[in-house]
Coordinates of C-alpha atoms in Angstrom, one line a residue:
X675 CA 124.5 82.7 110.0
X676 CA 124.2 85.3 112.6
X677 CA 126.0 87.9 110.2
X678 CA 123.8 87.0 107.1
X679 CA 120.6 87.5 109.2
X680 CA 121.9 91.0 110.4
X681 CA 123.1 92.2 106.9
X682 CA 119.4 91.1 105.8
X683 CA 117.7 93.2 108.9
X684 CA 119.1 96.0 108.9
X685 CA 120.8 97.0 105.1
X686 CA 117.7 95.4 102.9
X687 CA 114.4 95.0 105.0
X688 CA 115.8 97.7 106.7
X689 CA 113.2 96.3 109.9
X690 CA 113.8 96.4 114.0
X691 CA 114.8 92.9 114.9
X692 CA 111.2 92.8 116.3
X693 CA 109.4 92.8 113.5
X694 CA 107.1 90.1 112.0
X695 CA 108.1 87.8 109.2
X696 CA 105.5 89.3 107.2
X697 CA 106.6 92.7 107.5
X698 CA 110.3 91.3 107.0
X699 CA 109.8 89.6 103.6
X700 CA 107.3 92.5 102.7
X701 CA 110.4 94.9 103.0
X702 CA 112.9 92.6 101.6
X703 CA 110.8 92.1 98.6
X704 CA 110.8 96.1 98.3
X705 CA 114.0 96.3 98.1
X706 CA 114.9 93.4 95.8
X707 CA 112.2 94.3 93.8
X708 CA 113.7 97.8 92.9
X709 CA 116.8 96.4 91.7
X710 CA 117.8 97.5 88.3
X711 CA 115.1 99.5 88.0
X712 CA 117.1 103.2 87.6
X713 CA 120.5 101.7 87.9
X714 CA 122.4 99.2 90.3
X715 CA 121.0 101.1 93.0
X716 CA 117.3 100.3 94.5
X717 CA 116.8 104.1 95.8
X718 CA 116.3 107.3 93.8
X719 CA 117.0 110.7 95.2
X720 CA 115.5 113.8 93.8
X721 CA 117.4 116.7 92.8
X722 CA 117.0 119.6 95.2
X723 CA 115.7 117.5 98.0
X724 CA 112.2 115.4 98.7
X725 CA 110.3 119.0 98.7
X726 CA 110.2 118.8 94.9
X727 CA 108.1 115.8 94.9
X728 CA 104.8 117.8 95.9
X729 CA 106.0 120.7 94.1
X730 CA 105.8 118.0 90.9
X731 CA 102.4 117.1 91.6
X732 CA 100.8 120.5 92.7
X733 CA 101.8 121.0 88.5
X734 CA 100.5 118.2 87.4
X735 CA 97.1 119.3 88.8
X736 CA 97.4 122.8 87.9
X737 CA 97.8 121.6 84.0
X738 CA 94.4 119.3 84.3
X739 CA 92.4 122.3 85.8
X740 CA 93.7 122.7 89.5
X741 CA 93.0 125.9 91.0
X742 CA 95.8 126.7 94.6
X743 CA 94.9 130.0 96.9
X744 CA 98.4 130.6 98.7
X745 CA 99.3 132.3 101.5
X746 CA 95.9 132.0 103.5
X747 CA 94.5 130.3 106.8
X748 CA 91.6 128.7 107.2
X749 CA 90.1 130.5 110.3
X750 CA 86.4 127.9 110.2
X751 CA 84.3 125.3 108.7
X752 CA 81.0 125.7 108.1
X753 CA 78.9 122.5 108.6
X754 CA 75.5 121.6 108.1
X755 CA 73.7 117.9 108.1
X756 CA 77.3 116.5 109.6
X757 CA 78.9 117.7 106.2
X758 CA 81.3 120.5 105.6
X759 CA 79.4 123.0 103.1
X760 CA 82.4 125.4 103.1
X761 CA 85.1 127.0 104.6
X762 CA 86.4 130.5 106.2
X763 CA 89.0 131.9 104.9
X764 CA 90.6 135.8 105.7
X765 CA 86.7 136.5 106.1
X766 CA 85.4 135.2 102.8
X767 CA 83.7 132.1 102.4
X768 CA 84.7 129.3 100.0
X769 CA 81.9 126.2 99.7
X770 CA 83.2 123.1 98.6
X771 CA 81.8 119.3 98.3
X772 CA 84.4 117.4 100.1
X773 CA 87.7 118.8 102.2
X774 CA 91.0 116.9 102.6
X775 CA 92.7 118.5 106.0
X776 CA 96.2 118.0 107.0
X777 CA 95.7 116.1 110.4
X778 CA 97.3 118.9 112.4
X779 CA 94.5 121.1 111.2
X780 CA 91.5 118.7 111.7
X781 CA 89.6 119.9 115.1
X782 CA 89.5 117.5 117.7
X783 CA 86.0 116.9 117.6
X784 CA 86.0 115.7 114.0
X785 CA 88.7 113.0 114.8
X786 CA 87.6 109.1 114.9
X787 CA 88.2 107.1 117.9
X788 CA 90.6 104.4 116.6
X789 CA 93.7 107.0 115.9
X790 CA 97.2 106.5 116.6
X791 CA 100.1 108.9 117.5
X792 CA 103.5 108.4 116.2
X793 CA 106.9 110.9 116.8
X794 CA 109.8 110.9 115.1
X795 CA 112.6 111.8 116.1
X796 CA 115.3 113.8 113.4
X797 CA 118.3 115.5 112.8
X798 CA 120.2 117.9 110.4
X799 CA 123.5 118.2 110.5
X800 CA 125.8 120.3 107.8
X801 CA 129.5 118.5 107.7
X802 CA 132.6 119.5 105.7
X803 CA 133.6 116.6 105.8
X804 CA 131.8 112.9 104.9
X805 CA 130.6 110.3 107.1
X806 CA 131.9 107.9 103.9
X807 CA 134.8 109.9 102.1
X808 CA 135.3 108.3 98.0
X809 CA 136.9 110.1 95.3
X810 CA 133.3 110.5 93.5
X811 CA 130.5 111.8 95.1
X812 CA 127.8 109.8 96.1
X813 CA 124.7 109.5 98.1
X814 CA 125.3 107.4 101.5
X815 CA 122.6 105.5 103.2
X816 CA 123.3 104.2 106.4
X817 CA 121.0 101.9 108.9
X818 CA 122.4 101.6 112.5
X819 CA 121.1 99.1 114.6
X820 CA 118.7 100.4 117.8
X821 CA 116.0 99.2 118.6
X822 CA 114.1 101.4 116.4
X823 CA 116.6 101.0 113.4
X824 CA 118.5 105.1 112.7
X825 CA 118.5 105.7 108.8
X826 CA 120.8 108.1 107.7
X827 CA 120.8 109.8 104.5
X828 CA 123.6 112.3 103.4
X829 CA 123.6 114.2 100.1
X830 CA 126.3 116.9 98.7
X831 CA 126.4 119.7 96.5
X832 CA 125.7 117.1 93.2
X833 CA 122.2 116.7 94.8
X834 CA 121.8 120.8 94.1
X835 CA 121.0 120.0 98.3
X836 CA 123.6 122.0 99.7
X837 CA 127.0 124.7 98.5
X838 CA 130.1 123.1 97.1
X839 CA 132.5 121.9 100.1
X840 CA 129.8 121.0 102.5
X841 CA 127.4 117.7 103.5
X842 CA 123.9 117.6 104.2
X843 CA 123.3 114.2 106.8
X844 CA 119.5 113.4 107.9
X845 CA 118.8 111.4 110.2
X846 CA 115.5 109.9 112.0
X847 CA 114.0 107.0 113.6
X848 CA 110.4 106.4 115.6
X849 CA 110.0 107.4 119.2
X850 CA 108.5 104.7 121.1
X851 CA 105.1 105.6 122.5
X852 CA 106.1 106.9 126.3
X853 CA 109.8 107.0 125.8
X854 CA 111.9 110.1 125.9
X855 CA 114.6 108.7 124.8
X856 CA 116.8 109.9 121.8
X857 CA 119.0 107.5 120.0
X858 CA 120.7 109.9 117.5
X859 CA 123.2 110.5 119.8
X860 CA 124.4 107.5 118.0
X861 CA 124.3 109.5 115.0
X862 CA 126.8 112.3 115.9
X863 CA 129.6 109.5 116.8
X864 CA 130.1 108.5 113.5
X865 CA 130.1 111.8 111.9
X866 CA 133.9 113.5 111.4
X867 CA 135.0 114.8 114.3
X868 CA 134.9 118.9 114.5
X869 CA 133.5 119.0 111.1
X870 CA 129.6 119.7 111.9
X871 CA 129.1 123.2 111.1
X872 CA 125.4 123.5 111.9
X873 CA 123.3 120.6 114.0
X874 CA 119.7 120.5 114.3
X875 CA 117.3 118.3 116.6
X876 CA 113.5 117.9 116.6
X877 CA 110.3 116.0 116.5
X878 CA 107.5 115.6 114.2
X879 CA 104.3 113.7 115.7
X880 CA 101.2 112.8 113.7
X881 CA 97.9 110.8 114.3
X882 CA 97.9 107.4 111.8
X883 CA 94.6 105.0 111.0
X884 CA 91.4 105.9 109.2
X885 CA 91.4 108.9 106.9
X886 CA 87.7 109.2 107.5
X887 CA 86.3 111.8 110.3
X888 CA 83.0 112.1 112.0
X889 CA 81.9 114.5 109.1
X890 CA 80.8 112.6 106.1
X891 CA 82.7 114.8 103.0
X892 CA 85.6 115.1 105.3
X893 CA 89.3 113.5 105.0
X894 CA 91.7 113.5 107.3
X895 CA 95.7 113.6 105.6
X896 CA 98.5 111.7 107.9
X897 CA 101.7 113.8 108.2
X898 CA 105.5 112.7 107.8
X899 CA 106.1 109.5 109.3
X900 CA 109.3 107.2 110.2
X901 CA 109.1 105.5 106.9
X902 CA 111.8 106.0 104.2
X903 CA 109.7 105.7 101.2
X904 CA 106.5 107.5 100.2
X905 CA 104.3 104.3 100.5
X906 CA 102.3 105.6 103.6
X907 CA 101.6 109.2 101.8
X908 CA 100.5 107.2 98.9
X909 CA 98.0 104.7 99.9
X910 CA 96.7 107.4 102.2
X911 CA 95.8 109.5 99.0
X912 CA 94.6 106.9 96.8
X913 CA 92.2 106.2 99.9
X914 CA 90.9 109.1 99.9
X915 CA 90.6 109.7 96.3
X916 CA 88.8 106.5 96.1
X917 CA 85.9 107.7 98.5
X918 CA 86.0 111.3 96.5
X919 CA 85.7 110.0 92.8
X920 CA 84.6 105.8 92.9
X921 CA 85.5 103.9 90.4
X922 CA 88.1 106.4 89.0
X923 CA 91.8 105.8 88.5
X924 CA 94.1 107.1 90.8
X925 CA 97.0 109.1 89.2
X926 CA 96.2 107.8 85.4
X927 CA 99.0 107.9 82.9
X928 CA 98.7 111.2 81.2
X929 CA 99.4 111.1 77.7
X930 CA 102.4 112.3 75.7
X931 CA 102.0 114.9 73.5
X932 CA 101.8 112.7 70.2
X933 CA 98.8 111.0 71.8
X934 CA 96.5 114.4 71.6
X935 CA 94.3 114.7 68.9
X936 CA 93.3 118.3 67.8
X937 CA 90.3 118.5 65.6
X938 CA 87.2 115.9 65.0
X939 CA 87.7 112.4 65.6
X940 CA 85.5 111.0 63.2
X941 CA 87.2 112.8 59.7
X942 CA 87.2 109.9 57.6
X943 CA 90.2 109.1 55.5
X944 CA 88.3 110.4 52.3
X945 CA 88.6 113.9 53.5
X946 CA 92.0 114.4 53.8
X947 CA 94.4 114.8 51.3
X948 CA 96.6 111.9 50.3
X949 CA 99.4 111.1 48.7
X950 CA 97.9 109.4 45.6
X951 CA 96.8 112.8 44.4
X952 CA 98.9 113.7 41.2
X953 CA 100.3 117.3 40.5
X954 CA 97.2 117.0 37.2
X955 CA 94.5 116.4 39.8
X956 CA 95.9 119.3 42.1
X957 CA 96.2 121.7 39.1
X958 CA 93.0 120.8 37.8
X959 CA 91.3 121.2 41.2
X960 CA 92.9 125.0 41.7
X961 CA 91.2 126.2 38.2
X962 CA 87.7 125.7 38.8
X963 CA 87.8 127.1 42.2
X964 CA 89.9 130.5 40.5
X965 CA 86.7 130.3 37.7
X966 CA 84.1 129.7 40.7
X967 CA 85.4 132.9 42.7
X968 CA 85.7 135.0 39.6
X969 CA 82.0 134.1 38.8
X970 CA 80.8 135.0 42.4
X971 CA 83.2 138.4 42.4
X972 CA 81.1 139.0 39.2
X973 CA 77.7 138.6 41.0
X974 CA 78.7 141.0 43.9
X975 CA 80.2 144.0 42.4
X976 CA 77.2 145.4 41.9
X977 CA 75.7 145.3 44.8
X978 CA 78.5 145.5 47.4
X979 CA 78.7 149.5 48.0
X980 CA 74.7 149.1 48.7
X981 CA 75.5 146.4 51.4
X982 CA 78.5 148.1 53.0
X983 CA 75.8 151.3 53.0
X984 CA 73.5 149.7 55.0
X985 CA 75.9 147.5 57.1
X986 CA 77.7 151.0 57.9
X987 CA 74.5 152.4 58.8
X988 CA 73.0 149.5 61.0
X989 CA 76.4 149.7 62.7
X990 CA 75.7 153.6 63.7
X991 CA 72.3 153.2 65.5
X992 CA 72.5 153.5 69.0
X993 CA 71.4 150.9 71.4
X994 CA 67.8 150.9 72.7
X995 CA 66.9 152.0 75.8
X996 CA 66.8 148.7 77.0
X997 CA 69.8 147.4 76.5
X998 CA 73.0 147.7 79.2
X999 CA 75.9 148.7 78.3
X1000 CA 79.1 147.6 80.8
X1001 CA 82.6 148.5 80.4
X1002 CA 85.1 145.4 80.6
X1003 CA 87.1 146.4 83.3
X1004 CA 83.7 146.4 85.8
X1005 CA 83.2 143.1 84.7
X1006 CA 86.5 142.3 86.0
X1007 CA 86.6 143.9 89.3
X1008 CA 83.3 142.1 90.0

């Protein structure tokens, strides 16, 4: 039926009425696919908003080794044999074997031929009021029908998003190439009247295709997209990491703490102490090594304030002429 076919569009593919029926059942298997997973809900929403995400990752490389520099610009590349050898940065120069760019910050020059812009256009708007008032709070995901489909997300103070009292809504949907035309207008007629405290338009373009440039160590990084999901971000990175380390797994499970082993591998089970041992054998054991130290105390007395004579004494010759000594903290500054 005609309203079975829109409920399917536009609340679970979540498609333009244009699209193909592969990209259709694509989508529709997404969504049924996540069912169950985390709840009776397909989506998940993290707390403090989607800029955790990266935040989550950028720690997960800095506990296997990652190194960030904040706060600086890159100013130039330095190339040599169509690769990047390095970078410029606040006048110092960093080399490096490959360099991922965002695509804003890839020069023109560098770009491939076959590259396609997409805009989005978005919205912020703070509410008092919801667009879908219940006596729990929830997360609300709407999908208007346009001919680019409108997905609206709002979020309240249980999301950690926004102060007690007040809604967060976001809204977006793609910009045809060569229109100038805004469908969120849509948006703000279903939103409480006089209950918008702050609004906020804009639009965020970006280049999509090849993550490859003309240079041969360098990658090129899509920015945000239409897209809901993170699928786009993601198959963009495993792309690149793919061409960076070959025949490595992408994002690999990394093990739980019970799973790291501290100490050599290959003790065999005869060294280490078992259960089978009786108090007799432990008792037994603990004698001869209290008669084998007494023995060796024996041996040394003798001869111990002669050693600690000489130690003290080849401890108090100065260093040769040769020999540089440098304090610590000029190591450091270098």
């Amino acid at each position: 039926t005609e309203n079975l076919i829109h409920f399917v569009i536009h609340s679970i593919a979540m498609v333009p009425p244009t699209a193909g029926i592969r990209h259709g059942v694509m989508q529709t298997v997404k969504f049924l696919s996540s069912l169950g997973r985390f709840g009776s809900t397909p989506f998940l929403w993290s707390m403090y908003g989607t800029g955790e995400l990266p935040q989550a990752f950028c720690r997960l490389c800095a506990v296997f080794g990652g190194v960030y520099y904040l706060g600086r610009k890159m100013s130039g590349i330095i190339l040599k044999d169509n690769k990047c050898k390095g970078i410029i940065t606040e006048g110092k120069r960093i080399n490096c074997d490959f360099l991922v760019l965002p695509d804003q910050s890839v020069p023109q020059n560098m770009l491939p031929d076959d590259l396609k812009q997409v805009s989005t256009n978005r919205g912020i708007y703070i509410s008092d009021k919801s667009v879908l008032p219940a006596d729990k709070e929830q997360i609300t995901l709407l999908s208007l029908p346009s001919e680019e489909p409108i997905h609206i997300i709002e979020v309240g103070p249980g999301t950690a998003a926004c102060p007690k009292g007040l809604q967060i809504v976001h809204a977006s949907c793609e910009e045809k190439e060569g229109e100038e035309k805004n469908d969120l207008e849509k948006v703000e007629a279903i939103l409480p009247k006089e209950s918008v405290r702050f609004s906020m338009k804009f639009k965020q373009s970006t280049r999509i295709g090849s993550v490859e440039t003309k240079m041969s160590n360098v990658y090129r990084a899509s920015g945000p997209q239409p897209e809901l999901d993170f699928d786009s971000a993601l198959q963009e990175a495993e792309n690149i990491y793919g061409r960076i380390f070959p025949g490595e797994e992408f994002l690999p499970r990394a093990p739980d703490p019970e799973e790291i082993i501290i100490g050599d591998d290959n003790e065999t089970n005869s060294e280490k102490p078992t259960l089978e041992n009786t108090e007799a054998e432990v008792k037994a054991e603990n004698n001869k090594e209290e008669e084998s130290n007494a023995e060796n105390d024996a041996d040394t007395k003798d001869t111990s304030d002669e050693k600690a004579t000489a130690d003290s004494n080849e401890n108090a010759e100065a260093p040769s002429e040769d020999t540089k000594v440098q304090p610590i903290e000029e190591k450091v500054k270098e």
